CSV table of C-alpha atoms in Angstrom, one decimal:
chain,number,residue,atom,x,y,z
A,24,UNK,CA,102.6,61.4,10.1
A,25,UNK,CA,99.4,61.1,11.5
A,26,UNK,CA,98.3,58.5,14.0
A,27,UNK,CA,95.7,60.2,16.8
A,28,UNK,CA,94.3,63.3,16.8
A,29,UNK,CA,90.6,64.9,18.1
A,30,UNK,CA,87.9,66.2,16.7
A,31,UNK,CA,85.8,69.1,19.0
A,32,UNK,CA,83.6,70.2,16.1
A,33,UNK,CA,80.1,69.8,16.4
A,34,UNK,CA,78.4,67.4,13.5
A,35,UNK,CA,75.7,70.5,12.1
A,36,UNK,CA,79.3,72.8,12.5
A,37,UNK,CA,81.0,70.8,10.0
A,38,UNK,CA,78.5,70.8,7.9
A,39,UNK,CA,78.1,74.1,7.7
A,40,UNK,CA,81.4,74.4,6.9
A,41,UNK,CA,82.0,72.2,4.1
A,42,UNK,CA,78.9,72.9,2.7
A,43,UNK,CA,78.0,69.1,2.9
A,44,UNK,CA,74.8,66.8,3.3
A,45,UNK,CA,75.8,64.8,6.9
A,46,UNK,CA,74.8,61.0,6.5
A,47,UNK,CA,72.5,59.9,8.9
A,48,UNK,CA,75.0,57.4,10.8
A,49,UNK,CA,77.9,59.7,11.7
A,50,UNK,CA,80.9,59.0,14.5
A,51,UNK,CA,80.4,60.6,18.2
A,52,UNK,CA,81.7,64.6,19.1
A,53,UNK,CA,83.7,65.5,21.2
A,54,UNK,CA,86.3,62.4,20.7
A,55,UNK,CA,90.0,63.5,21.9
A,56,UNK,CA,91.7,60.5,21.0
A,57,UNK,CA,90.8,59.3,17.6
A,58,UNK,CA,92.7,56.1,16.9
A,59,UNK,CA,93.2,54.2,13.7
A,60,UNK,CA,90.7,51.5,12.5
A,61,UNK,CA,88.3,53.6,14.2
A,62,UNK,CA,85.3,55.4,12.6
A,63,UNK,CA,86.2,59.0,11.3
A,64,UNK,CA,84.1,62.0,9.5
A,65,UNK,CA,85.2,62.6,6.1
A,66,UNK,CA,84.0,65.0,3.5
A,67,UNK,CA,83.8,63.7,-0.3
A,68,UNK,CA,82.9,65.7,-3.1
A,69,UNK,CA,79.5,67.0,-4.6
A,70,UNK,CA,76.6,65.2,-5.8
A,71,UNK,CA,74.3,67.9,-7.0
A,72,UNK,CA,74.1,71.1,-4.8
A,73,UNK,CA,76.1,70.2,-1.8
A,74,UNK,CA,79.7,67.7,-0.8
A,75,UNK,CA,78.5,64.5,1.7
A,76,UNK,CA,79.9,64.6,5.2
A,77,UNK,CA,80.3,60.8,6.4
A,78,UNK,CA,82.0,58.4,8.0
A,79,UNK,CA,84.7,56.1,6.9
A,80,UNK,CA,87.3,53.5,8.4
A,81,UNK,CA,91.0,55.3,9.5
A,82,UNK,CA,92.4,52.7,8.0
A,83,UNK,CA,93.1,52.3,3.8
A,84,UNK,CA,92.1,48.9,2.6
A,85,UNK,CA,93.0,48.2,-1.0
A,86,UNK,CA,90.5,46.1,-3.0
A,87,UNK,CA,93.4,42.6,-2.7
A,88,UNK,CA,93.2,42.2,0.8
A,89,UNK,CA,90.9,39.6,1.9
A,90,UNK,CA,90.3,40.8,5.2
A,91,UNK,CA,91.5,44.2,6.9
A,92,UNK,CA,94.6,42.3,8.3
A,93,UNK,CA,95.9,41.2,5.2
A,94,UNK,CA,98.5,43.7,5.0
A,95,UNK,CA,99.8,46.6,6.8
A,96,UNK,CA,97.8,49.4,8.0
A,97,UNK,CA,97.7,51.9,5.7
A,98,UNK,CA,96.6,55.1,7.8
A,99,UNK,CA,98.7,57.6,5.8
A,100,UNK,CA,99.8,58.1,2.1
A,101,UNK,CA,103.7,59.7,1.2
A,102,UNK,CA,102.3,62.5,-1.1
A,103,UNK,CA,105.5,61.8,-2.5
A,104,UNK,CA,104.6,58.1,-3.7
A,105,UNK,CA,101.3,57.9,-3.9
A,106,UNK,CA,100.9,57.9,-7.4
A,107,UNK,CA,103.1,55.4,-8.2
A,108,UNK,CA,101.6,52.8,-5.5
A,109,UNK,CA,99.4,49.9,-6.6
A,110,UNK,CA,97.7,50.4,-3.4
A,111,UNK,CA,97.1,54.6,-3.4
A,112,UNK,CA,97.1,55.6,-7.3
A,113,UNK,CA,93.5,55.0,-8.3
A,114,UNK,CA,92.3,56.7,-5.3
A,115,UNK,CA,94.6,59.5,-5.6
A,116,UNK,CA,93.2,59.8,-9.0
A,117,UNK,CA,89.6,59.3,-8.3
A,118,UNK,CA,88.3,59.0,-4.8
A,119,UNK,CA,90.2,62.5,-2.7
A,120,UNK,CA,88.5,63.5,0.6
A,121,UNK,CA,88.9,65.8,3.4
A,122,UNK,CA,89.5,64.7,6.9
A,123,UNK,CA,88.7,67.3,9.0
A,124,UNK,CA,89.7,67.6,13.0
A,125,UNK,CA,90.9,69.8,15.5
A,126,UNK,CA,94.5,69.0,16.3
A,127,UNK,CA,97.0,65.7,16.5
A,128,UNK,CA,99.3,64.0,18.5
A,129,UNK,CA,102.9,63.5,17.6
A,130,UNK,CA,105.4,62.1,20.0
A,131,UNK,CA,109.1,63.0,20.7
A,132,UNK,CA,111.7,61.0,23.0
A,133,UNK,CA,113.2,62.0,26.2
A,134,UNK,CA,116.9,61.1,27.5
A,135,UNK,CA,115.2,57.5,28.9
A,136,UNK,CA,113.3,56.9,25.9
A,137,UNK,CA,110.0,57.9,27.1
A,138,UNK,CA,107.5,59.3,24.6
A,139,UNK,CA,106.4,62.3,25.5
A,140,UNK,CA,103.0,63.5,23.5
A,141,UNK,CA,102.7,66.8,21.7
A,142,UNK,CA,99.4,68.3,20.5
A,143,UNK,CA,99.7,69.9,17.6
A,144,UNK,CA,96.6,73.0,15.7
A,145,UNK,CA,96.3,75.6,14.0
A,146,UNK,CA,98.0,78.9,15.3
A,147,UNK,CA,94.5,80.7,14.2
A,148,UNK,CA,92.3,78.4,16.0
A,149,UNK,CA,90.5,77.0,12.7
A,150,UNK,CA,89.6,73.1,12.3
A,151,UNK,CA,92.6,71.9,10.3
A,152,UNK,CA,91.8,70.2,7.1
A,153,UNK,CA,93.7,67.1,6.5
A,154,UNK,CA,94.3,65.8,2.4
A,155,UNK,CA,92.8,62.1,1.8
A,156,UNK,CA,91.9,59.4,-0.4
A,157,UNK,CA,89.3,57.0,-0.1
A,158,UNK,CA,88.5,52.9,-1.1
A,159,UNK,CA,85.3,51.3,-0.9
A,160,UNK,CA,86.2,47.8,0.3
A,161,UNK,CA,84.0,44.2,0.8
A,162,UNK,CA,81.5,42.8,-1.0
A,163,UNK,CA,77.5,43.4,-0.9
A,164,UNK,CA,76.4,44.5,2.4
A,165,UNK,CA,79.9,44.4,4.1
A,166,UNK,CA,80.9,46.9,1.6
A,167,UNK,CA,82.8,50.0,3.2
A,168,UNK,CA,84.4,53.1,2.9
A,169,UNK,CA,88.3,53.3,3.8
A,170,UNK,CA,90.9,56.5,4.1
A,171,UNK,CA,93.8,57.4,4.3
A,172,UNK,CA,95.8,60.4,5.3
A,173,UNK,CA,98.0,62.4,2.8
A,174,UNK,CA,101.6,63.1,4.5
A,175,UNK,CA,104.4,65.2,3.5
A,176,UNK,CA,107.8,66.2,5.0
A,177,UNK,CA,107.3,68.6,7.6
A,178,UNK,CA,108.7,72.1,7.7
A,179,UNK,CA,111.6,73.3,10.2
A,180,UNK,CA,109.0,74.3,13.1
A,181,UNK,CA,107.3,70.6,13.0
A,182,UNK,CA,110.5,69.2,12.0
A,183,UNK,CA,111.3,70.1,15.7
A,184,UNK,CA,108.9,66.8,16.9
A,185,UNK,CA,108.5,65.1,13.4
A,186,UNK,CA,109.6,64.4,10.1
A,187,UNK,CA,106.3,63.8,8.8
A,188,UNK,CA,103.6,66.2,8.9
A,189,UNK,CA,99.8,65.5,7.2
A,190,UNK,CA,99.2,67.5,3.9
A,191,UNK,CA,97.1,70.5,5.5
A,192,UNK,CA,94.6,72.4,3.2
A,193,UNK,CA,93.7,75.9,3.5
A,194,UNK,CA,89.4,76.5,2.6
A,195,UNK,CA,90.4,78.2,-1.0
A,196,UNK,CA,91.7,74.2,-2.0
A,197,UNK,CA,89.0,72.4,-0.2
A,198,UNK,CA,87.6,72.1,-4.1
A,199,UNK,CA,90.4,72.1,-6.3
A,200,UNK,CA,91.7,68.6,-3.9
A,201,UNK,CA,88.1,67.1,-4.3
A,202,UNK,CA,88.1,67.5,-7.9
A,203,UNK,CA,85.5,70.2,-8.1
A,204,UNK,CA,87.6,72.4,-10.0
A,205,UNK,CA,89.4,70.7,-12.5
A,206,UNK,CA,93.0,68.9,-12.8
A,207,UNK,CA,95.9,70.5,-10.9
A,208,UNK,CA,95.4,68.7,-6.7
A,209,UNK,CA,99.1,67.3,-7.3
A,210,UNK,CA,100.6,70.7,-6.3
A,211,UNK,CA,98.6,70.9,-3.3
A,212,UNK,CA,100.7,68.0,-1.5
A,213,UNK,CA,103.3,70.3,0.3
A,214,UNK,CA,103.8,71.1,3.9
A,215,UNK,CA,101.9,74.0,5.6
A,216,UNK,CA,103.9,77.1,6.1
A,217,UNK,CA,105.1,77.5,9.3
A,218,UNK,CA,103.0,80.6,10.7
A,219,UNK,CA,100.0,77.9,10.1
A,220,UNK,CA,100.4,75.7,13.3
A,221,UNK,CA,101.1,75.6,17.2
A,222,UNK,CA,102.3,73.1,19.2
A,223,UNK,CA,102.4,72.4,22.7
A,224,UNK,CA,103.3,69.5,25.2
A,225,UNK,CA,100.2,67.5,26.6
A,226,UNK,CA,100.1,64.8,29.7
A,227,UNK,CA,101.1,61.3,28.7
A,228,UNK,CA,98.6,59.5,29.7
A,229,UNK,CA,97.4,59.8,25.6
A,230,UNK,CA,99.7,57.0,24.8
A,231,UNK,CA,97.2,55.1,25.4
A,232,UNK,CA,94.8,54.4,23.3
A,233,UNK,CA,91.6,53.7,25.6
A,234,UNK,CA,92.5,57.5,27.2
A,235,UNK,CA,89.8,59.8,27.0
A,236,UNK,CA,88.4,63.8,27.7
A,237,UNK,CA,89.3,66.7,27.0
A,238,UNK,CA,92.5,66.8,29.6
A,239,UNK,CA,93.9,64.7,26.9
A,240,UNK,CA,94.4,68.4,25.3
A,241,UNK,CA,95.5,70.9,28.4
A,242,UNK,CA,98.9,71.8,28.0
A,243,UNK,CA,101.7,71.3,30.2
A,244,UNK,CA,105.0,72.3,30.7
A,245,UNK,CA,107.3,71.1,28.0
């Protein structure tokens, strides 16, 4: 799964990378501690000539939720069951999106049970791009988009830290996932190759969702 991540790419660089028109109100960058229920950067399919770079709540809200706390917090959707779950199946068919980030955090535990955070990023230094789905929630002026990342079983390297990982998309697959290139997006919901990612230990201060700053992703001895 993925429960926290960092985004350091400037907004104009994101817009250029995805050939997307940016919305007026977007989350501030850099942010080294992006947490669930906050607004995050999301790319949706082409509207005319360009895709759209907008903001969505990280935490998918099904249409039947009467409030954001009316059920479980749905920040991830499992690739294995996404097409069957009532909360996700329509979005999986009709409302797929991309979530960019610079890296994400996962945790292991030491012998005493203390949580040890790791920072995971692309080995080539490029931004990570996660497969995701979205859903408008609410009524009238209060209607707002919400989203969840798609996850799958971890590859062997990532499995040493966590048994799940986000579905990571290569640039050649962005259009297919967004529905711009017909059907077949289901085949993209698989683990990335072991060579795609690298990871290092970081300071436990990131265990707090109030922590901030570039020091959160700085390596420390494992």
